[in-house]
PDB file of C-alpha atoms in Angstrom:
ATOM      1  CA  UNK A   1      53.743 -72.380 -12.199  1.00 56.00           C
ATOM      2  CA  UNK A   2      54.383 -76.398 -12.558  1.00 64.00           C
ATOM      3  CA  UNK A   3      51.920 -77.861 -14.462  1.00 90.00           C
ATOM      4  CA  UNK A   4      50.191 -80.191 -11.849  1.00 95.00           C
ATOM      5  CA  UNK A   5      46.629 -81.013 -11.622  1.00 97.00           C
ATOM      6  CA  UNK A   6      44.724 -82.842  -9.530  1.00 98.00           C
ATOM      7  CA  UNK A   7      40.975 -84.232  -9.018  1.00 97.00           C
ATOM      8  CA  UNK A   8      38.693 -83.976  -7.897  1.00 97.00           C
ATOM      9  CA  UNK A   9      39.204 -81.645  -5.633  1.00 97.00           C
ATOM     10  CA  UNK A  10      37.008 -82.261  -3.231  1.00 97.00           C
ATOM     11  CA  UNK A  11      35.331 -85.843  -2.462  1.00 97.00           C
ATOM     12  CA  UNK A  12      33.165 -86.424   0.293  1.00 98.00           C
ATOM     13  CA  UNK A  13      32.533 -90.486   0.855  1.00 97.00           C
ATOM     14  CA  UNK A  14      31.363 -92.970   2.849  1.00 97.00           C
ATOM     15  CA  UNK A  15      33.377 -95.324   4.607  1.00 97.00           C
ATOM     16  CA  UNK A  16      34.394 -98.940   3.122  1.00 97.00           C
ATOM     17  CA  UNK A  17      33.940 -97.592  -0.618  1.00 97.00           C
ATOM     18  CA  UNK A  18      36.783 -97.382  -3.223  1.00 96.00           C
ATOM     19  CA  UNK A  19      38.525 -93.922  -3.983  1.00 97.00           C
ATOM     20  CA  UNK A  20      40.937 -92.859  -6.506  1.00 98.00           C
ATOM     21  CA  UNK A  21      42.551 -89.458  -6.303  1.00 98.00           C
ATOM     22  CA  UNK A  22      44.152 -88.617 -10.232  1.00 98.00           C
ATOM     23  CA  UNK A  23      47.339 -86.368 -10.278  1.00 98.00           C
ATOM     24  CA  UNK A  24      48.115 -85.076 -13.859  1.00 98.00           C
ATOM     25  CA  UNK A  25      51.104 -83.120 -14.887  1.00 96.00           C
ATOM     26  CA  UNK A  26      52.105 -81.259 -18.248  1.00 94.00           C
ATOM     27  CA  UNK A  27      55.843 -81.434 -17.511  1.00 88.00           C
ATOM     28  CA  UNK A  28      57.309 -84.623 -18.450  1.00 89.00           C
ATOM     29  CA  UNK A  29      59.341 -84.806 -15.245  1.00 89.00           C
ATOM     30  CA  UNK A  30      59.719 -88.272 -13.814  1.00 88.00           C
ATOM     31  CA  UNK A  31      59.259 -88.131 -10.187  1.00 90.00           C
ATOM     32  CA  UNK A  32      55.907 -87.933  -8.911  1.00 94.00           C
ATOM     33  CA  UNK A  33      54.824 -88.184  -5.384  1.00 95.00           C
ATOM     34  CA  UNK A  34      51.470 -88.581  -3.416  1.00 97.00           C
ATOM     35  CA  UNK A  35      51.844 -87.007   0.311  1.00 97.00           C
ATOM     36  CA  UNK A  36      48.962 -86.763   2.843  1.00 97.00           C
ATOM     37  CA  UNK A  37      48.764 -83.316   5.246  1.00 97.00           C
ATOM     38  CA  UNK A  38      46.818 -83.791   8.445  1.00 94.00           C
ATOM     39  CA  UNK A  39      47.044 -81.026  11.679  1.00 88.00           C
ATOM     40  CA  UNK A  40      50.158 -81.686  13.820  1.00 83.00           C
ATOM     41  CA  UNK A  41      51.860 -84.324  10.727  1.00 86.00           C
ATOM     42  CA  UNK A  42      53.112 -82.045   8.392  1.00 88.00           C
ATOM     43  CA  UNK A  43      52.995 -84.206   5.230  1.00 94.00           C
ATOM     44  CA  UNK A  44      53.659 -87.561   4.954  1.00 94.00           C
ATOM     45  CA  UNK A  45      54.712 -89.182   2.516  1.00 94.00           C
ATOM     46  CA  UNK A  46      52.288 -92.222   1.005  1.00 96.00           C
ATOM     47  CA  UNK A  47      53.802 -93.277  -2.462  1.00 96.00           C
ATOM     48  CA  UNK A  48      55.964 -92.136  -4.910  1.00 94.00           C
ATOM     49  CA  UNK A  49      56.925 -92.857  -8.636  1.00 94.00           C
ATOM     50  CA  UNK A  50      60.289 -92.993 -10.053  1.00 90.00           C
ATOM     51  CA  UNK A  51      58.762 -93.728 -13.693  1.00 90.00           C
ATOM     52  CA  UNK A  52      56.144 -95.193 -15.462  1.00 94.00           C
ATOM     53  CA  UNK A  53      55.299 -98.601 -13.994  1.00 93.00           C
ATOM     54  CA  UNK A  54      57.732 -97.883 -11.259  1.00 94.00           C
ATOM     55  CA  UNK A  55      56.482 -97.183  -7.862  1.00 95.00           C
ATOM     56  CA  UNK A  56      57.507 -97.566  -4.416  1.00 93.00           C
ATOM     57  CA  UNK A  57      55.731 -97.276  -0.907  1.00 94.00           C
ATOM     58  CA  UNK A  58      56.421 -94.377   1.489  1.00 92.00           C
ATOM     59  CA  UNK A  59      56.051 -93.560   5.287  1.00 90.00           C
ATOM     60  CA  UNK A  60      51.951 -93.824   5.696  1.00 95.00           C
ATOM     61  CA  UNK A  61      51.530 -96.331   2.576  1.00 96.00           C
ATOM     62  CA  UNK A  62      48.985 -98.695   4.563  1.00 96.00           C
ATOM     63  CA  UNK A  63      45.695 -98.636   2.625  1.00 96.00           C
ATOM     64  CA  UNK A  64      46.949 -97.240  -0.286  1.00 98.00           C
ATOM     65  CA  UNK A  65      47.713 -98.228  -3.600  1.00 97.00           C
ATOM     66  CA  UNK A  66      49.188 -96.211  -6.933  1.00 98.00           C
ATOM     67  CA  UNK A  67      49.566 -96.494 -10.363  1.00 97.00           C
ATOM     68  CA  UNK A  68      51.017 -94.550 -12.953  1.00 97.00           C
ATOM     69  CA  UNK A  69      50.859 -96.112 -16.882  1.00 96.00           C
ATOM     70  CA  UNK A  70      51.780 -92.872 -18.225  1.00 96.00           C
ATOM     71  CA  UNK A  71      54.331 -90.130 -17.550  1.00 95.00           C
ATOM     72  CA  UNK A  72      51.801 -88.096 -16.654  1.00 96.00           C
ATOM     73  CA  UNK A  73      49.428 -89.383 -14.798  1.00 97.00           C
ATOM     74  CA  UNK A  74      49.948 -90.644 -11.231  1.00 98.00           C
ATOM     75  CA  UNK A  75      46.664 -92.321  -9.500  1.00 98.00           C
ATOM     76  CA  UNK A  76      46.027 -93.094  -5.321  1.00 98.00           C
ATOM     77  CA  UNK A  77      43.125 -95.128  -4.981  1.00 98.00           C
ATOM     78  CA  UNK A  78      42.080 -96.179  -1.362  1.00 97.00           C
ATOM     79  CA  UNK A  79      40.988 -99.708  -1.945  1.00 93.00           C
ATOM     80  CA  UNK A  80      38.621 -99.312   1.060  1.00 96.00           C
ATOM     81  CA  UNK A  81      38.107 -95.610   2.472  1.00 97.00           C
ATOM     82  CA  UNK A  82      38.722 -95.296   6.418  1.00 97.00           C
ATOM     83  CA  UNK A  83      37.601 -92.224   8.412  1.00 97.00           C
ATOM     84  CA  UNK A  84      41.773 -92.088   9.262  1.00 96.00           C
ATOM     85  CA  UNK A  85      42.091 -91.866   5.822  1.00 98.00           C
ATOM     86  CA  UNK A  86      40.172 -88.159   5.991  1.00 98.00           C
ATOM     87  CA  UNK A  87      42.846 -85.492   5.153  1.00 98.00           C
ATOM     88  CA  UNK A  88      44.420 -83.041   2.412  1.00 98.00           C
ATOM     89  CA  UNK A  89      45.880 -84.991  -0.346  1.00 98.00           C
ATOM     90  CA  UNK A  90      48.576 -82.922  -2.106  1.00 98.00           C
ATOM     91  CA  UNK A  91      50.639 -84.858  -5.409  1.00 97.00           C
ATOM     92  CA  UNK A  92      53.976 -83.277  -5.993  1.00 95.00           C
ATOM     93  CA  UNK A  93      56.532 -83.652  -9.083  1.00 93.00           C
ATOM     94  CA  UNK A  94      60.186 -83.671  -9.077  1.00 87.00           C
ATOM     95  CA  UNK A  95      62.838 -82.957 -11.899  1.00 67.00           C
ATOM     96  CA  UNK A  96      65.415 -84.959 -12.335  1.00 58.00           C
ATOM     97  CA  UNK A  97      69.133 -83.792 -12.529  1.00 62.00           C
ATOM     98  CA  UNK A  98      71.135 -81.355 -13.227  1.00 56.00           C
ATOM     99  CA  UNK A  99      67.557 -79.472 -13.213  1.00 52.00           C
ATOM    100  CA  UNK A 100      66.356 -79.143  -9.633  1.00 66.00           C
ATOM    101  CA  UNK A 101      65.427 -81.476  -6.607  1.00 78.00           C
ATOM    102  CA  UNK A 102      62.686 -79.340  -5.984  1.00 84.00           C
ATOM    103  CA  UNK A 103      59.180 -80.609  -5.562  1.00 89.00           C
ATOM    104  CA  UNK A 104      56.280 -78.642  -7.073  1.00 91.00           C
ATOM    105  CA  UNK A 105      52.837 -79.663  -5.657  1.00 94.00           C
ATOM    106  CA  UNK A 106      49.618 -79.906  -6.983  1.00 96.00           C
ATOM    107  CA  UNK A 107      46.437 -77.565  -5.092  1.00 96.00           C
ATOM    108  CA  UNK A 108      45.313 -80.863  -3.306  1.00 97.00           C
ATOM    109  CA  UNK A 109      42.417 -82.718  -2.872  1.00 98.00           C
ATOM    110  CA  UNK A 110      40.247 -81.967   0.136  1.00 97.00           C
ATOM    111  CA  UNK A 111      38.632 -85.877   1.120  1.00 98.00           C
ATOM    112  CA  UNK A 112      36.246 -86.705   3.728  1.00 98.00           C
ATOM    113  CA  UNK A 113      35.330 -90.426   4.569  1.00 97.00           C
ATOM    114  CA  UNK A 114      32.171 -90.104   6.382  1.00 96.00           C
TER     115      UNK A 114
ATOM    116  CA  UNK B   1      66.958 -91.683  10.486  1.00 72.00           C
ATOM    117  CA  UNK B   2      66.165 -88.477   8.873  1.00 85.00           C
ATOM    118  CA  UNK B   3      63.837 -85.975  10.093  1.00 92.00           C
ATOM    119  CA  UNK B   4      63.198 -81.858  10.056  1.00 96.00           C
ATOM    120  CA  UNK B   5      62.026 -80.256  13.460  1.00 97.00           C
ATOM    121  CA  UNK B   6      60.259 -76.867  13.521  1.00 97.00           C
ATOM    122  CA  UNK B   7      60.080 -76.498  17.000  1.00 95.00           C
ATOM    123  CA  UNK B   8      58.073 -73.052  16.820  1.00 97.00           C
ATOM    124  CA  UNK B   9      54.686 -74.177  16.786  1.00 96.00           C
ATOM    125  CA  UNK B  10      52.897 -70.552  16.274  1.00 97.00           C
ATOM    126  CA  UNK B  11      54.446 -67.628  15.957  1.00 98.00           C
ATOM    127  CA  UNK B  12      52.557 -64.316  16.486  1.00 98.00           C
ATOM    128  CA  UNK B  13      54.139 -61.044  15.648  1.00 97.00           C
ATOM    129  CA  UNK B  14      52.864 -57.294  14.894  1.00 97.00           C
ATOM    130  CA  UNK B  15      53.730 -56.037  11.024  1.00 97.00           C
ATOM    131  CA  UNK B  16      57.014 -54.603  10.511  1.00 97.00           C
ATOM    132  CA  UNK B  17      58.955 -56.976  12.909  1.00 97.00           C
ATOM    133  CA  UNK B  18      61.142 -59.072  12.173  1.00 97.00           C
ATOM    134  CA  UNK B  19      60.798 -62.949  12.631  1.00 97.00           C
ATOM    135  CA  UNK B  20      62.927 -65.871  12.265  1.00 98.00           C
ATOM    136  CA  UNK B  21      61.639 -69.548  11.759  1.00 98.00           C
ATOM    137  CA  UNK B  22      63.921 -72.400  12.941  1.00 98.00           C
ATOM    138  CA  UNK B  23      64.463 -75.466  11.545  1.00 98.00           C
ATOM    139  CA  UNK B  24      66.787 -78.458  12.545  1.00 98.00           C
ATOM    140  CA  UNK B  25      68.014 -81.344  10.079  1.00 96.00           C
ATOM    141  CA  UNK B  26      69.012 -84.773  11.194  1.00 94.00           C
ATOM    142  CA  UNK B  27      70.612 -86.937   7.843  1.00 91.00           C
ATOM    143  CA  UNK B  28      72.699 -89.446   7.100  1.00 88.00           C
ATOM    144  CA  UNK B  29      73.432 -88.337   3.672  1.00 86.00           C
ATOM    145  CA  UNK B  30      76.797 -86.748   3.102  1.00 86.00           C
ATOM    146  CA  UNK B  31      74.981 -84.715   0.347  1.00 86.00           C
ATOM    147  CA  UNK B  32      71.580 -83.669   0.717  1.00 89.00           C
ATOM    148  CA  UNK B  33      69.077 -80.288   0.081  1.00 89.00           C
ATOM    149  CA  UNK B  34      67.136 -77.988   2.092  1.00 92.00           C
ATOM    150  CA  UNK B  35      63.645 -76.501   1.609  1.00 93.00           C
ATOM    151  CA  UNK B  36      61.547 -73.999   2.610  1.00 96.00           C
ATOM    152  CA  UNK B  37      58.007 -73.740   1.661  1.00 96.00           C
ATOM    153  CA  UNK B  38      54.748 -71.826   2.329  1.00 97.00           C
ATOM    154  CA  UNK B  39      51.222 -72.911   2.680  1.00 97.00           C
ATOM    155  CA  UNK B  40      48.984 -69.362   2.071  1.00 96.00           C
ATOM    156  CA  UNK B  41      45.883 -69.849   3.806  1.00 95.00           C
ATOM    157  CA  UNK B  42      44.061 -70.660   0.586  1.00 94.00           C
ATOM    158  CA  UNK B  43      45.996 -74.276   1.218  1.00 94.00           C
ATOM    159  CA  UNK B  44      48.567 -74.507  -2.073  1.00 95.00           C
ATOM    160  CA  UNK B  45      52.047 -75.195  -1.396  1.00 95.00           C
ATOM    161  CA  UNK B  46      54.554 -72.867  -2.607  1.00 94.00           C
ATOM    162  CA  UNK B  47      58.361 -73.245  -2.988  1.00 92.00           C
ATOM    163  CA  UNK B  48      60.732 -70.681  -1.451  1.00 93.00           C
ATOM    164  CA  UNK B  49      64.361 -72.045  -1.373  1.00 89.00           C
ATOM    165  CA  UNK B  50      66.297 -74.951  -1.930  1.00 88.00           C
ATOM    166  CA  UNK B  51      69.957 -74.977  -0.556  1.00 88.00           C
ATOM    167  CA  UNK B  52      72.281 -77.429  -1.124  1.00 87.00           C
ATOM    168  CA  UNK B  53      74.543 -78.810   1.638  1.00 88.00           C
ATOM    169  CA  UNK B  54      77.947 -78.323  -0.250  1.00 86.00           C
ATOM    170  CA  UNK B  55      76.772 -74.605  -0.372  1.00 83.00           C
ATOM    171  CA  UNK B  56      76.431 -72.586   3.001  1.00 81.00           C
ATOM    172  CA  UNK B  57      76.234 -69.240   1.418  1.00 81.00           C
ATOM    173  CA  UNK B  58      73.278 -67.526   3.328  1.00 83.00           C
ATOM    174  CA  UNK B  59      71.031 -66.374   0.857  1.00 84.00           C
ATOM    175  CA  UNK B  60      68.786 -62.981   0.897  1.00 86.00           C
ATOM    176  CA  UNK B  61      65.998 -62.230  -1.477  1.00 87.00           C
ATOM    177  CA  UNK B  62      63.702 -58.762  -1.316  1.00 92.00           C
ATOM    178  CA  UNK B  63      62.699 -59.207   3.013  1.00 94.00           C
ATOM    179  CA  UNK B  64      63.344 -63.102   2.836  1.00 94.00           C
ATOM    180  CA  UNK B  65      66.578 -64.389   3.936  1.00 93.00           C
ATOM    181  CA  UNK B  66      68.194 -67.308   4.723  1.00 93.00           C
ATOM    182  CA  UNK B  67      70.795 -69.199   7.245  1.00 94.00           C
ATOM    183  CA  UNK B  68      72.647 -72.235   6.637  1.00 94.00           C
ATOM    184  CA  UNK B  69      74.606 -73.761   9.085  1.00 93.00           C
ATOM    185  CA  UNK B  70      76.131 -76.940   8.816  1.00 92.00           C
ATOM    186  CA  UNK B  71      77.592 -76.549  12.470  1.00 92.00           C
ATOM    187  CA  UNK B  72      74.419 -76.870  13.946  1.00 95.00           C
ATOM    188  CA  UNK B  73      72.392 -78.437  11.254  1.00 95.00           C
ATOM    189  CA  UNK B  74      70.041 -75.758  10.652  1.00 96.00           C
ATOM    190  CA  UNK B  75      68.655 -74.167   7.934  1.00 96.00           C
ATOM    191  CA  UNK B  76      66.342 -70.758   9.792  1.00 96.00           C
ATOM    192  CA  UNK B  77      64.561 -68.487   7.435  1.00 96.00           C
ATOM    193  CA  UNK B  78      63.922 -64.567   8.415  1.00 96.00           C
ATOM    194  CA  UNK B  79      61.200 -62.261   6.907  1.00 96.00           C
ATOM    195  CA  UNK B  80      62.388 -59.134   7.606  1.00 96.00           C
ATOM    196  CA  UNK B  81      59.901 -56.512   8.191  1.00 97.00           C
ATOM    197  CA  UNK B  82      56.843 -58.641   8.174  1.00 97.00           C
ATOM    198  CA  UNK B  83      53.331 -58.136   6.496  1.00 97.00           C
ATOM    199  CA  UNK B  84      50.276 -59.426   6.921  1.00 97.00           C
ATOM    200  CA  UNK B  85      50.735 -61.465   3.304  1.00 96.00           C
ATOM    201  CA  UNK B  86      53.150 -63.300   5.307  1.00 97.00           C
ATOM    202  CA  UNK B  87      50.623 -64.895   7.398  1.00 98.00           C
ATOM    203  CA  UNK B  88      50.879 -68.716   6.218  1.00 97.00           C
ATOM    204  CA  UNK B  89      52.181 -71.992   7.460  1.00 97.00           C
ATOM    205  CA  UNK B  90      55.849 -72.525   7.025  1.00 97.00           C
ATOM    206  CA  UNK B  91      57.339 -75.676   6.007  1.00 97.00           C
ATOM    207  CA  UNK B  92      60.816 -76.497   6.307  1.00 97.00           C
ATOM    208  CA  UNK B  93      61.987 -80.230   4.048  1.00 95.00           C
ATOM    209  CA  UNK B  94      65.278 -82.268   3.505  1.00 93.00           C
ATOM    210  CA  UNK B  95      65.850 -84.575   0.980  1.00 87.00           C
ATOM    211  CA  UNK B  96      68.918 -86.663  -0.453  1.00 74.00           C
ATOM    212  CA  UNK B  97      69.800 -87.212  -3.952  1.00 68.00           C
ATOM    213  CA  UNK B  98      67.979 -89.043  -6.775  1.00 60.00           C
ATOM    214  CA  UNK B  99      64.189 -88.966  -6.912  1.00 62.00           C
ATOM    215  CA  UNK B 100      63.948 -89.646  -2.831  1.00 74.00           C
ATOM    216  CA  UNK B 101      61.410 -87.487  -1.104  1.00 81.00           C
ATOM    217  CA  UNK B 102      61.025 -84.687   1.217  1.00 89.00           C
ATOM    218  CA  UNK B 103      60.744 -85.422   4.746  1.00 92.00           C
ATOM    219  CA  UNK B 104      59.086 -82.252   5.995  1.00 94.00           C
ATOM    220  CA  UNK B 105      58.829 -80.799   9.758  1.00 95.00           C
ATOM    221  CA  UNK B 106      55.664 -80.161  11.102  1.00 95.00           C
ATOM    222  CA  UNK B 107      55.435 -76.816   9.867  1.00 96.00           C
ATOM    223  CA  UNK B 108      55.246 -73.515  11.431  1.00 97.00           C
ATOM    224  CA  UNK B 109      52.129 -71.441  11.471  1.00 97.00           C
ATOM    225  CA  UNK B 110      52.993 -67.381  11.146  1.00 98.00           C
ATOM    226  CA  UNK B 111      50.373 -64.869  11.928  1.00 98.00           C
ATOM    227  CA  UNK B 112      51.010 -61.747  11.204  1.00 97.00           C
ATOM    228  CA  UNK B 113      48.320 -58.717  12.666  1.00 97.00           C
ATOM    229  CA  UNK B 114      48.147 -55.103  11.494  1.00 94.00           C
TER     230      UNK B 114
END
């Protein structure tokens, strides 16, 4: 199994505050992505990484911001937590060619904005 | 634009059937990859397959198998003699080259009764 971590994994908070979700991986690979799953969506893509310091918005990036100052970690904060914003949080990593395009996701982060 | 279209919502079978899941591509990338993953019921995301579009060899591993056809731009996957472990949400993803990500359909959700 990829080495991808995430936490917490489950957050339960109250609307207007400040979240940050942290995604940790032990495989050096550069890609890193944030996706959100919610009934009927499938996931959706929110930000991604390309490498460190290097980010770029995705599909659903609205009230969302990353950051990633290492290779290995890969942080979502929501600057001000919505109840839309309630929903599975999954990070995902990518290798880089001639390895594999495959992404390998994290177990996800259950969050509830109350 | 791109996007992935599971039209089977729910699919209900009896063990030991057969089932296919269907999945559509639309791209404008002249080389791109195809996914397949499945979400158990305890939520993690787990890889299956990744074809890539210069490659239309169907592919068959153990009861899982595989059809790739450019023709039609679709990418089905057939569990052959089903079991209840099979019970899960499907996901079928398509992604270009480089570190873009997967645009995902809405998934497929497989029960499976004894």
């Amino acid at each position: 199994d990829a080495g991808i971590t995430q936490s917490p994994r489950h957050k339960v908070t109250e609307t207007g505050t400040p979240v940050t979700l942290r995604c940790h991986q032990t495989e050096n690979h550069r890609y890193m992505y944030w996706y959100r799953q919610d009934p009927g969506h499938g996931l959706r893509l929110i930000h991604y990484s390309y490498g460190v310091k290097d980010t770029d918005k995705g599909e659903v990036s609205d009230g969302y911001s990353v950051s990633r100052s290492k290779t290995e970690d890969f942080l979502l904060t929501l600057e001000s937590a919505t109840s839309s914003q309630t929903s599975v949080y999954f990070c995902a990593i990518r290798g880089g060619p001639p390895s594999s395009y495959e992404q390998y996701f994290g177990p996800g982060t259950r969050l509830t904005v109350t | 634009a791109q996007k992935v279209t599971q039209a089977q919502t729910e699919i209900s079978v009896v063990e030991k059937e057969d089932v296919t899941l269907d999945c559509v591509y639309e791209t404008r990338d002249t080389t791109y990859y195809l996914f397949w993953y499945k979400q158990p019921p305890s939520g993690e995301l787990v890889f299956l397959i990744r074809r890539n579009s210069f490659d239309e060899q169907n592919e068959i591993s153990g009861r899982y198998s595989w059809n790739f056809q450019k023709s039609t731009s679709s990418f089905n996957f057939t569990i052959t003699a089903s079991q209840v472990v099979d019970s899960a949400v499907y996901f079928c993803a398509e992604g270009g080259q480089a570190g873009t990500a997967l645009i995902f359909g809405k998934g497929t959700t497989l029960s499976v009764s004894s």
